[in-house]
Amino acid sequence: MTEMLVKSGVQLVLLLLVAPLISGIVKTLKARLQTRRGPDVFQPYRDLFKLMRKGMVIPDTASWIFSVTPYIVFATATLVGLMIPMTATDAPLSLFGGVLAVVYLLALGRFFLALAGLDTGSSFGGLGSSREMTISAIAEPAMMLAIFTVALGANSTNLSEMAQAAVSQSWKFLEPSQMLAFAALFVVLIAETGRIPVDNQATHLELTMIHEAMILEYSGPYLALIELGAWIKQLVLMTLLVNTFFPFGLSSDWTVAGLGMGLVVYLGKLLGLACFIVMVETTNAKMRLFRVPELLAVAFILGALALISTFLF
Amino acid sequence: MSFIHDPEFGNRIITLMAALVLVLQIATAGQRWLISTIRLFALQSFLLASIAGIIAYFNQASHLYVAALLTLILKAWLLPLLLERLVEKVGIRQEIEPLINVPLSILISGCLTLVGYVVAESFYHPEETSVRAALGHNTLAVAISLFLIGFFTMLNRRKAVTQVLGLLFLENGLFLAAISLTYGMPMVVELGIFFDVLVAVMVLGILVFRISETFDSMDVSKLRKLRG
Amino acid sequence: MASLGALLEGIASLAVILDARETFIAIPSGLALVQYTFRLDPIACYFNLALAVVTLAISIYSFGYLDGFAPQKPLGVFCFFYALLLISLTVVFTAANALLFLIAWEMMAVAAYFLVSFDHEKTENRRAGLLFLVMSHVGTGALILAFLLLGTWAGGFDFATFHLARHSLTPLRQGTLFLLFFFGFGVKAGMVPVHIWLPAAHPAAPSNVSALMSAIVIKTGIYGIIRVSFDFLETPPLWAGLLVLFAGIASAILGVLYALIEPDLKRMLAYSTIENAGIILMALGATLVFQSYGRPMLAGVALIACLFHIFNHAVFKALLFLSAGAVVHATGTRNMERMGGLIRPMPLTALCFLIGAIAISGLPPLNGFVSEWLAYQALLGGFGSTPSLTRMVFPVAGSLLALTGALAAACFVRAFGIGFLALPRSSQATQAHEVHVSMLAGMGFLAALCAGLGLGANLLLPIFDPLTVALLGVQMSGNLTMAGGIALSSGSPRGGTVAPAALAGLLVLLSLLAGVLLATWWRRGRRVQGPTWDCGLPGLTEYNEYTATAFSKPLRMIFAVLYQPRREILAEFEVSAYYPTSVRFETEVDPAFETHLYSPLKDWIIARANWLRTMQTGSIHAYLAYIFVTLILLLLFGVRS
């Protein structure tokens, strides 16, 4: 019990520290690749502190749903973060829920976020909620197929078991099924974190907004909580990707040395994935909303092929 | 570096490349730009040539090197070049509208892959445990899927150029089946096929050009007007 | 009025006690009543328990709800048919004789018909009642045929006889019977494509009856399918399981897609019932497939998912219909587009609806999540352990289940967000008021049950043991709990675990953490109320708000193949087309099943009926002649055989 508490505490601190950093890294890299100087990688922390100390405006049309949502978004993202292996194969709370719980907890956060978007009465909020629910709905089958593929390899939906299975056969990622599942999940990651071909985090133009439109009315500390929640969610999905498909360097215990080593490798892997995301974001234009289903259909087929490959190749 | 001579390792690489070939094939079903489709075809042919080369290397089947080389030159370089020129000349760069919309055609391609696997499964005899049998089993499924999806592309698209491309994809499937199952057909047959494809593309290319001149469009459904 | 309500409640609580006792003892006990036999085996008791729980809540709710009808409507009649429906439901679940079962089945349909057309002043409601009656009888026809065939082949109409005689039936006969039963019960279960009566009939009834119908009456169909496939027939063949699975997938996807575009709150809930019936059928189909492959443990997981979802759906759908009823009661409209902002005048009703919405979307930590989680685990297990092509069915089913879940979430975000949040969209919504305390009590009970069934799911698992033992011969609860009973397991030792109660606790804890974080840092800040950004237009009104139709627009575009939407824009302008003086916009979705399946069928039947009309001369002599000829033919037939 105390062991679990200590582990959770360590991982919680890690989550809160690394999540804004990764977001900052992606932003900086993107700026550099587009020959802008851009802010440095620590800008998200500053944003967070700034927002935390600001006052906030609550729309007078909003109900308690609006005020509860930031907490729920933050809590679901953080809880999910404690259930996935970050630096060591056994995650602190992996017993409480596996990958299915991860998917559905994130859905719970999204459910409330979409309600909050509608709660303000602004048409932007409604627009954002509608699009967010649509895209997440059509991303779900692809995600589930990819997850099925990985879960079958490990014969478990428990994330620690999955990481352990991946560690024990570390060249597995060369198998077609793993590669295809990775590709499918990568597309889902792009869609779920509001990255460019699907959504644009940097825009505030009504034609293109999805996630930003939902949270348009938030300000001050509530906005800080929601942003932090979104960063943690992004980190969680990225971690899921790097640690289940490229499990190198995951330490098998929670000793200081093992964790330190694990952390270094983990950050390295995240950096690699971040570079990849930045490449995709920079080389692609945002898709029309009604082209997004095509992208997700490709992801679905990739997931299906991954599953077929598990029993053929 | 013993794994460089291990056929098992070769198989892994081939399987991986076959999977990539399949992914490329499905990507074509979702592609609207003609030029991109042609480049996908070039990339796929390049992968096929590499597969042929790898098979030749690991199984000491030296005549396959020739096939690999021919594929590389003809399909990965010459034909794409010709087709790109043709597309530029005709000046139509985008498939306006396939008969079946894109997400659905991607899903159908997925189903066709499943059919390919089912058919391949029926040829599979698990008691034959040789490396070669396993390889054939894996790639045959991919080959049949390529064939079916190529055929489906021909059915689904309106533009003559995409239909030519469909035919080429279909032929790629046949080629993959041939090299992986029997390590290639006799040389004469293979050369014949290559030549055939080349001629077919040239003839079709001229035809496309004529169609577009006559009808101001590459839409083959307009050929119906030729009826008296 | 009150006494009648009390009577109903008495019946309900009596049923609770009765069922609770029987369920826990779970011994099949026979009781001969003239020629009618009842049997209280675990499966019957389980369905009765669901009936009793839901009825208890609905009866409490009805106290306040029926007040609204009091002066104009004959409440006595209503209560009579309500009680009749309850009794016939109990008999349907406990009957151990085919004839008794059919009589109760018919009684149920008739009672439900009168309740559906209770509000008979509206033509729409009368039509709905008629459609319900017709479809119900089509199903009953198939059932009567099936029971007659089975009775003839088995040599008796007792369920026990069926059970004993099942090994003597040829596979062909079993297949025929299965198809007939599946069709007959499928109509009642709201399975696609024989679902069309459901979205018409359920919303037309008063809301407490809608709740009862969606929660329990459609479950009689599921009960029938379970009874047939485990009790009357041998282990059904693979194709039967796959048929059920595919019917489930189709119902789930189509149900939720139609729910998504429905602006009528109660019709939306009715479509969502089709979706949930689909999920239940999926789990049941998976059970049958696993059984035909001889994998009882996996079948056990799937069966528990199926049974648990039956109960869960009964609870949250009743809750949602009751809250919808409260809303309709308060605003006088079923159209979501005319509600809005109800969370302020009706906070408790809104909370109940929200809890129901979270539960039905399968979100943790409520009960819907647990049963869907079990279904996923069963499907996942199915891929790993069935031979070649069949296994592909499971991941596809799993991914479509995921799609269904996500679409359901979108659907209920829409319902709650448009119906309860932001600004009121009509004057009725502005004048809404919180409902009677008994209605709140009924809803509150069900809402608490949603939470309880979710958080305490692992403690409830032993209840399913008698059921799985009776149907499959395996005891599951031991395998499905882990870590001292706090976590639910997937059945295999290292498979996967989930602990809904712990998740709920941790969510609260982490929210508190965020609160503490905010409290320590947020010193200088102020919290002020301000207007929502209105794009610089003077003031935000209900016309700025996103509508329910707009909300589902992207999905309507994406699934245009299914919906075949029709759109008509009529703009009137004087000077330029860019400055219209008035715009009329109309959109409509093609009801595919009605136009492409039922209309041709109806036309065909009418054509045949016209042809028959030539026989109806109206002359008494002709009719006598018909009778005479028939008599002679029958005599000859009797002599021959």
PDB file of C-alpha atoms in Angstrom, chain A residues 5 12 16 48-49 51-65 67 70-72 74-80 82-83 93-98 100-101 103-112 114-116 118-131 133-142 144-145 147-149 151-152 154-158 161 164 216-217 220-222 224-225 228 288-290 293 300 304 307-308 310-311, chain C residues 343-344 347 350-351 354 357-358 361-365 369 372-373 376-377 379-380 383-384 388-389 391-392 394-396 398-403 405-414 416-418 420-423 425 482-483 486-488 490 492 494-500 502-504 506-508 510-515 517-518 521-535 540-541 544-546 550-555 557-559:
ATOM      1  CA  LEU A   5       1.536   5.442  -2.740  1.00  0.00           C
ATOM      2  CA  LEU A  12       2.546  11.990 -10.509  1.00  0.00           C
ATOM      3  CA  LEU A  16       3.263  17.050 -14.046  1.00  0.00           C
ATOM      4  CA  LEU A  48       0.740  27.706 -16.588  1.00  0.00           C
ATOM      5  CA  PHE A  49       2.046  29.896 -13.783  1.00  0.00           C
ATOM      6  CA  LEU A  51      -2.777  31.477 -15.872  1.00  0.00           C
ATOM      7  CA  MET A  52      -2.784  30.178 -12.315  1.00  0.00           C
ATOM      8  CA  ARG A  53      -2.379  33.682 -10.951  1.00  0.00           C
ATOM      9  CA  LYS A  54      -4.925  35.388 -13.179  1.00  0.00           C
ATOM     10  CA  GLY A  55      -8.516  36.073 -12.334  1.00  0.00           C
ATOM     11  CA  MET A  56     -11.205  34.236 -14.219  1.00  0.00           C
ATOM     12  CA  VAL A  57     -14.440  35.054 -15.932  1.00  0.00           C
ATOM     13  CA  ILE A  58     -17.298  32.614 -15.734  1.00  0.00           C
ATOM     14  CA  PRO A  59     -19.948  33.055 -18.433  1.00  0.00           C
ATOM     15  CA  ASP A  60     -23.239  33.939 -16.796  1.00  0.00           C
ATOM     16  CA  THR A  61     -25.067  31.396 -18.957  1.00  0.00           C
ATOM     17  CA  ALA A  62     -22.964  28.549 -17.601  1.00  0.00           C
ATOM     18  CA  SER A  63     -24.014  26.092 -14.911  1.00  0.00           C
ATOM     19  CA  TRP A  64     -22.016  23.998 -12.464  1.00  0.00           C
ATOM     20  CA  ILE A  65     -21.000  21.674 -15.317  1.00  0.00           C
ATOM     21  CA  SER A  67     -16.931  24.673 -13.173  1.00  0.00           C
ATOM     22  CA  PRO A  70     -11.673  21.364 -15.444  1.00  0.00           C
ATOM     23  CA  TYR A  71     -11.326  19.155 -12.402  1.00  0.00           C
ATOM     24  CA  ILE A  72     -12.683  16.118 -14.194  1.00  0.00           C
ATOM     25  CA  PHE A  74      -7.433  17.033 -15.041  1.00  0.00           C
ATOM     26  CA  ALA A  75      -8.328  14.089 -12.800  1.00  0.00           C
ATOM     27  CA  THR A  76      -9.066  11.656 -15.630  1.00  0.00           C
ATOM     28  CA  ALA A  77      -5.875  12.534 -17.486  1.00  0.00           C
ATOM     29  CA  THR A  78      -3.760  12.222 -14.359  1.00  0.00           C
ATOM     30  CA  LEU A  79      -5.402   8.985 -13.266  1.00  0.00           C
ATOM     31  CA  VAL A  80      -4.730   7.515 -16.683  1.00  0.00           C
ATOM     32  CA  LEU A  82      -0.747   6.698 -13.210  1.00  0.00           C
ATOM     33  CA  MET A  83      -1.986   3.544 -14.919  1.00  0.00           C
ATOM     34  CA  LEU A  93      -2.006   1.742 -10.523  1.00  0.00           C
ATOM     35  CA  SER A  94      -2.053  -0.780 -13.348  1.00  0.00           C
ATOM     36  CA  LEU A  95      -4.138  -3.132 -11.227  1.00  0.00           C
ATOM     37  CA  PHE A  96      -7.020  -0.652 -11.151  1.00  0.00           C
ATOM     38  CA  GLY A  97      -7.542  -0.622 -14.865  1.00  0.00           C
ATOM     39  CA  GLY A  98      -5.897  -1.626 -18.097  1.00  0.00           C
ATOM     40  CA  LEU A 100      -9.670  -0.295 -21.821  1.00  0.00           C
ATOM     41  CA  ALA A 101     -10.050   1.779 -18.682  1.00  0.00           C
ATOM     42  CA  VAL A 103      -9.624   4.645 -23.278  1.00  0.00           C
ATOM     43  CA  TYR A 104     -12.852   5.046 -21.368  1.00  0.00           C
ATOM     44  CA  LEU A 105     -11.467   7.397 -18.720  1.00  0.00           C
ATOM     45  CA  LEU A 106     -10.213   9.679 -21.453  1.00  0.00           C
ATOM     46  CA  ALA A 107     -13.677   9.431 -22.962  1.00  0.00           C
ATOM     47  CA  LEU A 108     -15.142  10.533 -19.630  1.00  0.00           C
ATOM     48  CA  GLY A 109     -12.970  13.645 -19.669  1.00  0.00           C
ATOM     49  CA  ARG A 110     -14.024  14.335 -23.248  1.00  0.00           C
ATOM     50  CA  PHE A 111     -17.680  13.832 -22.373  1.00  0.00           C
ATOM     51  CA  PHE A 112     -17.533  16.591 -19.779  1.00  0.00           C
ATOM     52  CA  ALA A 114     -18.007  18.595 -24.710  1.00  0.00           C
ATOM     53  CA  LEU A 115     -20.781  19.347 -22.216  1.00  0.00           C
ATOM     54  CA  ALA A 116     -18.869  22.376 -20.991  1.00  0.00           C
ATOM     55  CA  LEU A 118     -22.319  23.426 -24.926  1.00  0.00           C
ATOM     56  CA  ASP A 119     -22.868  24.885 -21.475  1.00  0.00           C
ATOM     57  CA  THR A 120     -21.636  28.353 -22.377  1.00  0.00           C
ATOM     58  CA  GLY A 121     -24.365  28.857 -24.953  1.00  0.00           C
ATOM     59  CA  SER A 122     -21.854  30.169 -27.453  1.00  0.00           C
ATOM     60  CA  SER A 123     -22.063  28.676 -30.905  1.00  0.00           C
ATOM     61  CA  PHE A 124     -18.291  28.159 -30.893  1.00  0.00           C
ATOM     62  CA  GLY A 125     -18.591  25.847 -27.945  1.00  0.00           C
ATOM     63  CA  GLY A 126     -21.311  23.816 -29.619  1.00  0.00           C
ATOM     64  CA  LEU A 127     -19.327  23.618 -32.808  1.00  0.00           C
ATOM     65  CA  GLY A 128     -16.252  22.409 -30.967  1.00  0.00           C
ATOM     66  CA  SER A 129     -18.201  19.814 -28.988  1.00  0.00           C
ATOM     67  CA  SER A 130     -19.927  18.514 -32.059  1.00  0.00           C
ATOM     68  CA  ARG A 131     -16.699  18.109 -34.001  1.00  0.00           C
ATOM     69  CA  MET A 133     -17.372  14.001 -30.408  1.00  0.00           C
ATOM     70  CA  THR A 134     -17.589  13.171 -34.102  1.00  0.00           C
ATOM     71  CA  ILE A 135     -13.882  12.751 -34.615  1.00  0.00           C
ATOM     72  CA  SER A 136     -13.360  10.822 -31.431  1.00  0.00           C
ATOM     73  CA  ALA A 137     -16.237   8.535 -32.370  1.00  0.00           C
ATOM     74  CA  ILE A 138     -14.776   7.623 -35.727  1.00  0.00           C
ATOM     75  CA  ALA A 139     -11.264   7.332 -34.279  1.00  0.00           C
ATOM     76  CA  GLU A 140     -12.465   4.844 -31.685  1.00  0.00           C
ATOM     77  CA  PRO A 141     -12.739   1.702 -33.869  1.00  0.00           C
ATOM     78  CA  ALA A 142      -9.222   2.141 -35.247  1.00  0.00           C
ATOM     79  CA  MET A 144      -9.662  -0.413 -30.463  1.00  0.00           C
ATOM     80  CA  LEU A 145      -8.326  -2.607 -33.276  1.00  0.00           C
ATOM     81  CA  ILE A 147      -5.189  -2.020 -28.958  1.00  0.00           C
ATOM     82  CA  PHE A 148      -6.617  -5.471 -29.604  1.00  0.00           C
ATOM     83  CA  THR A 149      -3.515  -6.293 -31.646  1.00  0.00           C
ATOM     84  CA  ALA A 151      -3.236  -6.839 -26.173  1.00  0.00           C
ATOM     85  CA  LEU A 152      -3.280 -10.132 -28.044  1.00  0.00           C
ATOM     86  CA  ALA A 154       0.695  -9.833 -24.538  1.00  0.00           C
ATOM     87  CA  ASN A 155      -2.453 -11.853 -23.881  1.00  0.00           C
ATOM     88  CA  SER A 156      -3.575  -9.148 -21.498  1.00  0.00           C
ATOM     89  CA  THR A 157      -5.165  -5.726 -21.375  1.00  0.00           C
ATOM     90  CA  ASN A 158      -3.152  -4.861 -18.309  1.00  0.00           C
ATOM     91  CA  GLU A 161       1.730  -6.993 -18.468  1.00  0.00           C
ATOM     92  CA  GLN A 164       6.555  -6.756 -19.734  1.00  0.00           C
ATOM     93  CA  LEU A 216     -12.934  29.176 -25.705  1.00  0.00           C
ATOM     94  CA  GLU A 217     -14.764  30.529 -22.647  1.00  0.00           C
ATOM     95  CA  GLY A 220      -7.417  31.769 -15.592  1.00  0.00           C
ATOM     96  CA  PRO A 221      -6.832  28.747 -13.372  1.00  0.00           C
ATOM     97  CA  TYR A 222      -9.593  26.707 -14.984  1.00  0.00           C
ATOM     98  CA  ALA A 224      -4.641  26.172 -16.708  1.00  0.00           C
ATOM     99  CA  LEU A 225      -6.183  22.934 -15.428  1.00  0.00           C
ATOM    100  CA  LEU A 228      -2.482  20.795 -18.172  1.00  0.00           C
ATOM    101  CA  ARG A 288     -11.081  19.618 -44.435  1.00  0.00           C
ATOM    102  CA  LEU A 289     -13.277  18.312 -41.669  1.00  0.00           C
ATOM    103  CA  PHE A 290     -15.023  15.911 -44.004  1.00  0.00           C
ATOM    104  CA  PRO A 293     -12.966  10.261 -41.944  1.00  0.00           C
ATOM    105  CA  PHE A 300      -8.999   1.510 -39.225  1.00  0.00           C
ATOM    106  CA  ALA A 304      -7.472  -4.493 -39.203  1.00  0.00           C
ATOM    107  CA  LEU A 307      -4.823  -7.986 -36.553  1.00  0.00           C
ATOM    108  CA  ILE A 308      -4.863 -10.152 -39.647  1.00  0.00           C
ATOM    109  CA  THR A 310      -0.924 -11.466 -36.062  1.00  0.00           C
ATOM    110  CA  PHE A 311      -2.197 -14.818 -37.164  1.00  0.00           C
TER     111      PHE A 311
ATOM    112  CA  ILE C 343     -30.377  22.575 -15.326  1.00  0.00           C
ATOM    113  CA  ARG C 344     -31.283  25.737 -13.437  1.00  0.00           C
ATOM    114  CA  PRO C 347     -31.323  20.761 -10.981  1.00  0.00           C
ATOM    115  CA  ALA C 350     -30.818  17.257 -14.627  1.00  0.00           C
ATOM    116  CA  LEU C 351     -28.449  15.460 -12.292  1.00  0.00           C
ATOM    117  CA  LEU C 354     -26.671  13.214 -16.384  1.00  0.00           C
ATOM    118  CA  ALA C 357     -26.298   9.565 -19.638  1.00  0.00           C
ATOM    119  CA  ILE C 358     -22.859   8.763 -18.239  1.00  0.00           C
ATOM    120  CA  SER C 361     -22.431   5.885 -22.604  1.00  0.00           C
ATOM    121  CA  GLY C 362     -20.416   3.178 -20.875  1.00  0.00           C
ATOM    122  CA  LEU C 363     -18.181   5.622 -19.075  1.00  0.00           C
ATOM    123  CA  PRO C 364     -16.424   4.674 -15.854  1.00  0.00           C
ATOM    124  CA  PRO C 365     -17.085   4.286 -13.034  1.00  0.00           C
ATOM    125  CA  PHE C 369     -18.811   0.638 -18.178  1.00  0.00           C
ATOM    126  CA  GLU C 372     -19.124  -3.192 -21.698  1.00  0.00           C
ATOM    127  CA  TRP C 373     -15.716  -3.921 -20.215  1.00  0.00           C
ATOM    128  CA  TYR C 376     -14.666  -6.394 -24.597  1.00  0.00           C
ATOM    129  CA  GLN C 377     -12.772  -8.943 -22.557  1.00  0.00           C
ATOM    130  CA  LEU C 379     -14.473 -10.560 -27.487  1.00  0.00           C
ATOM    131  CA  LEU C 380     -10.738 -10.219 -26.977  1.00  0.00           C
ATOM    132  CA  PHE C 383      -9.941 -13.764 -31.041  1.00  0.00           C
ATOM    133  CA  GLY C 384      -7.221 -15.707 -29.291  1.00  0.00           C
ATOM    134  CA  SER C 388      -9.296 -19.247 -38.428  1.00  0.00           C
ATOM    135  CA  LEU C 389     -11.978 -17.139 -40.007  1.00  0.00           C
ATOM    136  CA  ARG C 391     -11.866 -15.170 -35.031  1.00  0.00           C
ATOM    137  CA  MET C 392     -11.882 -12.135 -37.302  1.00  0.00           C
ATOM    138  CA  PHE C 394     -14.510 -10.743 -32.711  1.00  0.00           C
ATOM    139  CA  PRO C 395     -12.140  -7.833 -33.235  1.00  0.00           C
ATOM    140  CA  VAL C 396     -14.527  -6.398 -35.792  1.00  0.00           C
ATOM    141  CA  GLY C 398     -15.107  -5.198 -30.634  1.00  0.00           C
ATOM    142  CA  SER C 399     -14.213  -2.213 -32.752  1.00  0.00           C
ATOM    143  CA  LEU C 400     -17.832  -1.688 -33.708  1.00  0.00           C
ATOM    144  CA  LEU C 401     -18.749  -1.903 -30.041  1.00  0.00           C
ATOM    145  CA  ALA C 402     -16.205   0.856 -29.479  1.00  0.00           C
ATOM    146  CA  LEU C 403     -17.796   2.869 -32.273  1.00  0.00           C
ATOM    147  CA  GLY C 405     -19.976   3.436 -27.333  1.00  0.00           C
ATOM    148  CA  ALA C 406     -18.388   6.588 -28.713  1.00  0.00           C
ATOM    149  CA  LEU C 407     -21.461   7.440 -30.776  1.00  0.00           C
ATOM    150  CA  ALA C 408     -23.675   6.846 -27.755  1.00  0.00           C
ATOM    151  CA  ALA C 409     -21.507   9.284 -25.823  1.00  0.00           C
ATOM    152  CA  ALA C 410     -21.920  11.836 -28.616  1.00  0.00           C
ATOM    153  CA  CYS C 411     -25.645  11.191 -28.609  1.00  0.00           C
ATOM    154  CA  PHE C 412     -26.023  11.811 -24.901  1.00  0.00           C
ATOM    155  CA  VAL C 413     -23.721  14.816 -24.888  1.00  0.00           C
ATOM    156  CA  ARG C 414     -26.139  16.175 -27.442  1.00  0.00           C
ATOM    157  CA  PHE C 416     -27.940  16.655 -22.158  1.00  0.00           C
ATOM    158  CA  GLY C 417     -26.098  19.604 -23.637  1.00  0.00           C
ATOM    159  CA  ILE C 418     -28.947  20.791 -25.827  1.00  0.00           C
ATOM    160  CA  PHE C 420     -30.405  20.953 -20.129  1.00  0.00           C
ATOM    161  CA  LEU C 421     -27.543  23.396 -20.617  1.00  0.00           C
ATOM    162  CA  ALA C 422     -27.056  26.978 -21.763  1.00  0.00           C
ATOM    163  CA  LEU C 423     -30.029  29.236 -22.459  1.00  0.00           C
ATOM    164  CA  ARG C 425     -34.755  27.794 -26.194  1.00  0.00           C
ATOM    165  CA  MET C 482      -8.912 -10.252  -8.043  1.00  0.00           C
ATOM    166  CA  ALA C 483      -6.847  -8.567  -5.417  1.00  0.00           C
ATOM    167  CA  ILE C 486     -11.502  -4.959  -5.211  1.00  0.00           C
ATOM    168  CA  ALA C 487     -10.814  -5.557  -8.866  1.00  0.00           C
ATOM    169  CA  LEU C 488     -12.707  -7.217 -11.663  1.00  0.00           C
ATOM    170  CA  SER C 490     -11.064 -10.778 -17.280  1.00  0.00           C
ATOM    171  CA  SER C 492      -7.599 -15.424 -17.196  1.00  0.00           C
ATOM    172  CA  ARG C 494      -2.931 -12.290 -16.007  1.00  0.00           C
ATOM    173  CA  GLY C 495      -5.533 -10.991 -18.426  1.00  0.00           C
ATOM    174  CA  GLY C 496      -6.709  -7.619 -17.324  1.00  0.00           C
ATOM    175  CA  THR C 497      -8.246  -5.989 -14.311  1.00  0.00           C
ATOM    176  CA  VAL C 498     -10.386  -3.023 -13.507  1.00  0.00           C
ATOM    177  CA  ALA C 499     -11.581  -1.640 -10.197  1.00  0.00           C
ATOM    178  CA  PRO C 500     -14.441   0.819 -10.733  1.00  0.00           C
ATOM    179  CA  ALA C 502     -11.021   2.493  -6.838  1.00  0.00           C
ATOM    180  CA  LEU C 503     -11.189   4.514 -10.039  1.00  0.00           C
ATOM    181  CA  ALA C 504     -14.042   6.568  -8.640  1.00  0.00           C
ATOM    182  CA  LEU C 506      -9.015   8.156  -7.226  1.00  0.00           C
ATOM    183  CA  LEU C 507     -10.908  10.518  -9.488  1.00  0.00           C
ATOM    184  CA  VAL C 508     -12.301  12.290  -6.457  1.00  0.00           C
ATOM    185  CA  LEU C 510      -7.168  13.792  -7.895  1.00  0.00           C
ATOM    186  CA  SER C 511      -9.898  16.399  -8.307  1.00  0.00           C
ATOM    187  CA  LEU C 512      -9.289  17.389  -4.702  1.00  0.00           C
ATOM    188  CA  LEU C 513      -5.588  17.602  -5.487  1.00  0.00           C
ATOM    189  CA  ALA C 514      -6.356  19.952  -8.342  1.00  0.00           C
ATOM    190  CA  GLY C 515      -8.543  21.944  -5.973  1.00  0.00           C
ATOM    191  CA  LEU C 517      -3.349  23.220  -6.231  1.00  0.00           C
ATOM    192  CA  LEU C 518      -5.720  25.962  -7.270  1.00  0.00           C
ATOM    193  CA  TRP C 521      -1.655  29.278  -6.120  1.00  0.00           C
ATOM    194  CA  TRP C 522      -4.673  31.277  -6.917  1.00  0.00           C
ATOM    195  CA  ARG C 523      -4.220  34.176  -4.555  1.00  0.00           C
ATOM    196  CA  ARG C 524      -4.547  37.339  -6.509  1.00  0.00           C
ATOM    197  CA  GLY C 525      -7.247  36.172  -8.837  1.00  0.00           C
ATOM    198  CA  ARG C 526     -10.856  37.125  -8.756  1.00  0.00           C
ATOM    199  CA  ARG C 527     -13.769  35.147 -10.029  1.00  0.00           C
ATOM    200  CA  VAL C 528     -16.264  37.262 -11.878  1.00  0.00           C
ATOM    201  CA  GLN C 529     -19.356  36.554 -13.871  1.00  0.00           C
ATOM    202  CA  GLY C 530     -19.339  37.845 -17.395  1.00  0.00           C
ATOM    203  CA  PRO C 531     -21.255  37.482 -20.598  1.00  0.00           C
ATOM    204  CA  THR C 532     -20.344  34.747 -23.055  1.00  0.00           C
ATOM    205  CA  TRP C 533     -18.511  35.975 -26.153  1.00  0.00           C
ATOM    206  CA  ASP C 534     -21.220  36.800 -28.654  1.00  0.00           C
ATOM    207  CA  CYS C 535     -19.061  37.769 -31.644  1.00  0.00           C
ATOM    208  CA  LEU C 540     -26.438  36.239 -26.651  1.00  0.00           C
ATOM    209  CA  THR C 541     -29.872  34.786 -27.332  1.00  0.00           C
ATOM    210  CA  ASN C 544     -26.969  31.946 -31.249  1.00  0.00           C
ATOM    211  CA  GLU C 545     -26.924  28.549 -29.642  1.00  0.00           C
ATOM    212  CA  TYR C 546     -25.883  25.403 -31.383  1.00  0.00           C
ATOM    213  CA  ALA C 550     -26.390  21.185 -36.049  1.00  0.00           C
ATOM    214  CA  PHE C 551     -24.663  19.083 -33.428  1.00  0.00           C
ATOM    215  CA  SER C 552     -25.234  15.857 -35.315  1.00  0.00           C
ATOM    216  CA  LYS C 553     -24.555  17.416 -38.713  1.00  0.00           C
ATOM    217  CA  PRO C 554     -20.965  16.145 -39.107  1.00  0.00           C
ATOM    218  CA  LEU C 555     -22.054  12.610 -38.380  1.00  0.00           C
ATOM    219  CA  MET C 557     -22.550  13.942 -43.451  1.00  0.00           C
ATOM    220  CA  ILE C 558     -20.133  11.127 -42.674  1.00  0.00           C
ATOM    221  CA  PHE C 559     -22.811   8.460 -42.595  1.00  0.00           C
TER     222      PHE C 559
END
